[in-house]
Amino acid sequence: MTEIKKYIGFADFEFTCGSAMYRLRSEMLSVGIVICDSSYNIAERFYATSKPNRFPKLSKQCRELTHLSQEEISASPDSSSVLKVAVRLMDKYGVSELWVWGNFDKPGLQSDIRQHRNFGKDCGSICRIYNAVRDIQAEMVRRMELPQAVNIKELASAFGYVPDTGSFHNAMNDAMALYTIHKAVFTTDFRNRPEFKALVESRLEKIRQAKALQEEKRREKAFSVPLSPEEQALFDGLDDKKRKRFVYLRFRIIAAIEKYPAAEEFAYISFEDSRKIKIFPKEKFDPKRCPGVSDIHIFRKSELSSFIINIMKTAG
């Protein structure tokens, strides 16, 4: 009996970019697809470049990012023709989804579809590929227990992937990078790989540094207005956790006062989720726009000190 193999498709796309070519106007420049079986044996690879309709001339940013040349793009077929080949490849192996890394490919393809329609061109194959694309970044990040999303270059490099030719931001190289990541996660003890552990630690350190910087900026803003003697006495008697709450509260109130310098009265809105608060001028408060409100306090900006003391004492 013939063995029935389930095939997996990994893909990456490069699109036009530059000041005039934001997401709503982007068009496909290249596509890379890797088809493998459930044991990660590569069955076929497909790479092709395409010529945009609206922006056929590459911007400097595009050339530098993708390393594509104007000559190869100008000599390329339309993305619709290119993706007809990709659709046939998917049908050949029974692939219903193309897995990508990040949320850039689907909007890019949607924009390319829009441009084809604007130019009165067929876009059936682009629509088919658009519907097949599925971003697996979030679920892979959770599976790897990463503290935050990581770009594909860093992650693939941690698993030992180096492009055979060229660099990253090449559609085939990035598709191969995603294939490498997926294979490593599902077939190896990747968590004990030194390079992966180093990557995780570097990300954790970046998060720690960013948090420390954020807290320092909050503290600077919070104390940009001198404390009253009563506030200082209260602050001196607080434990570390309550001091952080004091700083955050004062930071939010002072930021609101600075944002609306003409306002005299402010609404302090607390929610069922105790971590969430909103502060804005009293006249801008609309209960319908604040579901889940737990409490509302109105204060004058001249009462900053006494109001903060009251809130801190009420919160316990």
CSV table of N, CA, C and O in Angstrom, one decimal, residues 1-48:
chain,number,residue,atom,x,y,z
A,1,MET,N,0.8,-1.2,0.0
A,1,MET,CA,0.0,0.0,0.0
A,1,MET,C,0.9,1.3,0.0
A,1,MET,O,1.9,1.3,0.7
A,2,THR,N,0.6,2.2,-0.8
A,2,THR,CA,1.4,3.4,-0.9
A,2,THR,C,1.2,4.3,0.3
A,2,THR,O,0.1,4.5,0.8
A,3,GLU,N,2.3,4.8,0.9
A,3,GLU,CA,2.3,5.6,2.0
A,3,GLU,C,1.7,7.0,1.7
A,3,GLU,O,2.1,7.6,0.7
A,4,ILE,N,0.8,7.5,2.5
A,4,ILE,CA,0.2,8.8,2.2
A,4,ILE,C,0.9,9.8,3.2
A,4,ILE,O,0.9,9.6,4.4
A,5,LYS,N,1.6,10.8,2.6
A,5,LYS,CA,2.3,11.7,3.4
A,5,LYS,C,1.6,13.1,3.4
A,5,LYS,O,1.1,13.5,2.4
A,6,LYS,N,1.6,13.6,4.6
A,6,LYS,CA,1.0,15.0,4.7
A,6,LYS,C,2.2,16.0,4.5
A,6,LYS,O,3.2,15.9,5.1
A,7,TYR,N,1.9,16.9,3.6
A,7,TYR,CA,2.9,17.9,3.3
A,7,TYR,C,2.7,19.3,4.0
A,7,TYR,O,1.5,19.6,4.2
A,8,ILE,N,3.7,20.0,4.3
A,8,ILE,CA,3.6,21.3,5.0
A,8,ILE,C,4.3,22.3,4.1
A,8,ILE,O,5.3,22.1,3.4
A,9,GLY,N,3.7,23.5,4.0
A,9,GLY,CA,4.2,24.6,3.2
A,9,GLY,C,4.7,25.8,4.1
A,9,GLY,O,3.9,26.3,4.9
A,10,PHE,N,5.9,26.2,3.9
A,10,PHE,CA,6.4,27.4,4.6
A,10,PHE,C,6.7,28.4,3.5
A,10,PHE,O,7.1,28.1,2.4
A,11,ALA,N,6.4,29.7,3.8
A,11,ALA,CA,6.5,30.7,2.7
A,11,ALA,C,6.9,32.0,3.3
A,11,ALA,O,6.8,32.3,4.5
A,12,ASP,N,7.5,32.8,2.4
A,12,ASP,CA,7.8,34.2,2.7
A,12,ASP,C,7.6,35.0,1.4
A,12,ASP,O,7.8,34.5,0.3
A,13,PHE,N,7.2,36.3,1.6
A,13,PHE,CA,7.0,37.2,0.5
A,13,PHE,C,7.8,38.5,0.8
A,13,PHE,O,7.9,38.9,1.9
A,14,GLU,N,8.3,39.1,-0.3
A,14,GLU,CA,8.8,40.5,-0.1
A,14,GLU,C,7.9,41.4,-1.0
A,14,GLU,O,7.5,41.0,-2.0
A,15,PHE,N,7.8,42.6,-0.4
A,15,PHE,CA,6.9,43.6,-1.1
A,15,PHE,C,7.5,44.9,-1.3
A,15,PHE,O,8.6,45.2,-0.6
A,16,THR,N,7.0,45.7,-2.2
A,16,THR,CA,7.5,47.1,-2.4
A,16,THR,C,7.4,47.9,-1.1
A,16,THR,O,6.5,47.6,-0.2
A,17,CYS,N,8.4,48.7,-0.9
A,17,CYS,CA,8.4,49.5,0.4
A,17,CYS,C,9.0,50.9,0.1
A,17,CYS,O,9.7,51.1,-1.0
A,18,GLY,N,8.8,51.8,0.9
A,18,GLY,CA,9.3,53.2,0.7
A,18,GLY,C,8.2,54.1,1.2
A,18,GLY,O,7.1,53.8,1.6
A,19,SER,N,8.5,55.4,1.1
A,19,SER,CA,7.6,56.5,1.7
A,19,SER,C,6.2,56.4,1.0
A,19,SER,O,5.2,56.6,1.7
A,20,ALA,N,6.1,56.2,-0.3
A,20,ALA,CA,4.8,56.2,-0.9
A,20,ALA,C,4.2,54.9,-0.9
A,20,ALA,O,3.0,54.7,-1.2
A,21,MET,N,4.9,53.8,-0.5
A,21,MET,CA,4.4,52.5,-0.7
A,21,MET,C,4.1,51.9,0.7
A,21,MET,O,4.7,50.9,1.1
A,22,TYR,N,3.2,52.5,1.4
A,22,TYR,CA,2.7,51.9,2.7
A,22,TYR,C,1.9,50.7,2.4
A,22,TYR,O,1.7,50.3,1.3
A,23,ARG,N,1.4,50.0,3.5
A,23,ARG,CA,0.8,48.7,3.3
A,23,ARG,C,-0.4,48.7,2.3
A,23,ARG,O,-0.6,47.7,1.6
A,24,LEU,N,-1.1,49.8,2.3
A,24,LEU,CA,-2.3,49.8,1.4
A,24,LEU,C,-1.9,49.9,-0.1
A,24,LEU,O,-2.8,49.7,-0.9
A,25,ARG,N,-0.7,50.1,-0.4
A,25,ARG,CA,-0.2,50.2,-1.8
A,25,ARG,C,0.9,49.2,-2.1
A,25,ARG,O,1.4,49.3,-3.2
A,26,SER,N,1.2,48.4,-1.2
A,26,SER,CA,2.4,47.5,-1.5
A,26,SER,C,2.0,46.4,-2.5
A,26,SER,O,0.8,46.1,-2.7
A,27,GLU,N,3.0,45.9,-3.2
A,27,GLU,CA,2.9,44.9,-4.2
A,27,GLU,C,4.0,43.9,-4.1
A,27,GLU,O,5.1,44.2,-3.6
A,28,MET,N,3.7,42.7,-4.5
A,28,MET,CA,4.7,41.6,-4.3
A,28,MET,C,5.9,41.7,-5.2
A,28,MET,O,5.7,42.0,-6.4
A,29,LEU,N,7.0,41.5,-4.6
A,29,LEU,CA,8.3,41.5,-5.4
A,29,LEU,C,8.9,40.2,-5.6
A,29,LEU,O,9.5,39.9,-6.6
A,30,SER,N,8.7,39.3,-4.6
A,30,SER,CA,9.2,37.9,-4.6
A,30,SER,C,8.5,37.0,-3.7
A,30,SER,O,7.8,37.5,-2.7
A,31,VAL,N,8.6,35.7,-4.0
A,31,VAL,CA,8.0,34.7,-3.1
A,31,VAL,C,8.9,33.5,-3.0
A,31,VAL,O,9.6,33.2,-4.0
A,32,GLY,N,9.0,33.0,-1.8
A,32,GLY,CA,9.8,31.8,-1.6
A,32,GLY,C,8.9,30.7,-0.9
A,32,GLY,O,8.2,31.1,0.1
A,33,ILE,N,8.8,29.5,-1.3
A,33,ILE,CA,8.0,28.5,-0.7
A,33,ILE,C,8.9,27.2,-0.6
A,33,ILE,O,9.6,26.8,-1.5
A,34,VAL,N,8.7,26.6,0.6
A,34,VAL,CA,9.4,25.3,0.9
A,34,VAL,C,8.3,24.3,1.2
A,34,VAL,O,7.5,24.5,2.1
A,35,ILE,N,8.3,23.2,0.5
A,35,ILE,CA,7.3,22.1,0.8
A,35,ILE,C,8.1,21.0,1.3
A,35,ILE,O,9.1,20.5,0.7
A,36,CYS,N,7.6,20.5,2.5
A,36,CYS,CA,8.3,19.3,3.1
A,36,CYS,C,7.2,18.3,3.6
A,36,CYS,O,6.0,18.7,3.7
A,37,ASP,N,7.6,17.1,3.8
A,37,ASP,CA,6.7,16.1,4.3
A,37,ASP,C,6.7,16.2,5.9
A,37,ASP,O,7.4,17.0,6.4
A,38,SER,N,5.9,15.3,6.5
A,38,SER,CA,5.8,15.4,8.0
A,38,SER,C,7.0,15.1,8.7
A,38,SER,O,7.2,15.3,9.9
A,39,SER,N,8.0,14.5,8.0
A,39,SER,CA,9.3,14.2,8.6
A,39,SER,C,10.3,15.2,8.3
A,39,SER,O,11.5,15.1,8.5
A,40,TYR,N,9.9,16.3,7.7
A,40,TYR,CA,10.7,17.5,7.3
A,40,TYR,C,11.7,17.2,6.2
A,40,TYR,O,12.7,17.9,6.0
A,41,ASN,N,11.4,16.2,5.4
A,41,ASN,CA,12.1,16.0,4.1
A,41,ASN,C,11.6,16.9,3.1
A,41,ASN,O,10.4,16.9,2.8
A,42,ILE,N,12.5,17.8,2.6
A,42,ILE,CA,12.0,18.8,1.6
A,42,ILE,C,11.7,18.1,0.3
A,42,ILE,O,12.5,17.4,-0.3
A,43,ALA,N,10.5,18.4,-0.2
A,43,ALA,CA,10.0,17.8,-1.4
A,43,ALA,C,10.3,18.7,-2.6
A,43,ALA,O,10.6,18.3,-3.7
A,44,GLU,N,10.1,20.0,-2.3
A,44,GLU,CA,10.3,21.0,-3.4
A,44,GLU,C,10.4,22.4,-2.9
A,44,GLU,O,9.9,22.7,-1.8
A,45,ARG,N,11.2,23.2,-3.6
A,45,ARG,CA,11.3,24.6,-3.2
A,45,ARG,C,11.0,25.5,-4.5
A,45,ARG,O,11.3,25.1,-5.6
A,46,PHE,N,10.4,26.6,-4.2
A,46,PHE,CA,10.0,27.5,-5.3
A,46,PHE,C,10.3,28.9,-5.0
A,46,PHE,O,10.0,29.4,-3.9
A,47,TYR,N,11.0,29.6,-5.9
A,47,TYR,CA,11.3,31.0,-5.7
A,47,TYR,C,11.1,31.7,-7.0
A,47,TYR,O,11.5,31.2,-8.1
A,48,ALA,N,10.5,32.9,-7.0
A,48,ALA,CA,10.4,33.7,-8.2
A,48,ALA,C,10.2,35.2,-7.8
A,48,ALA,O,9.7,35.5,-6.7
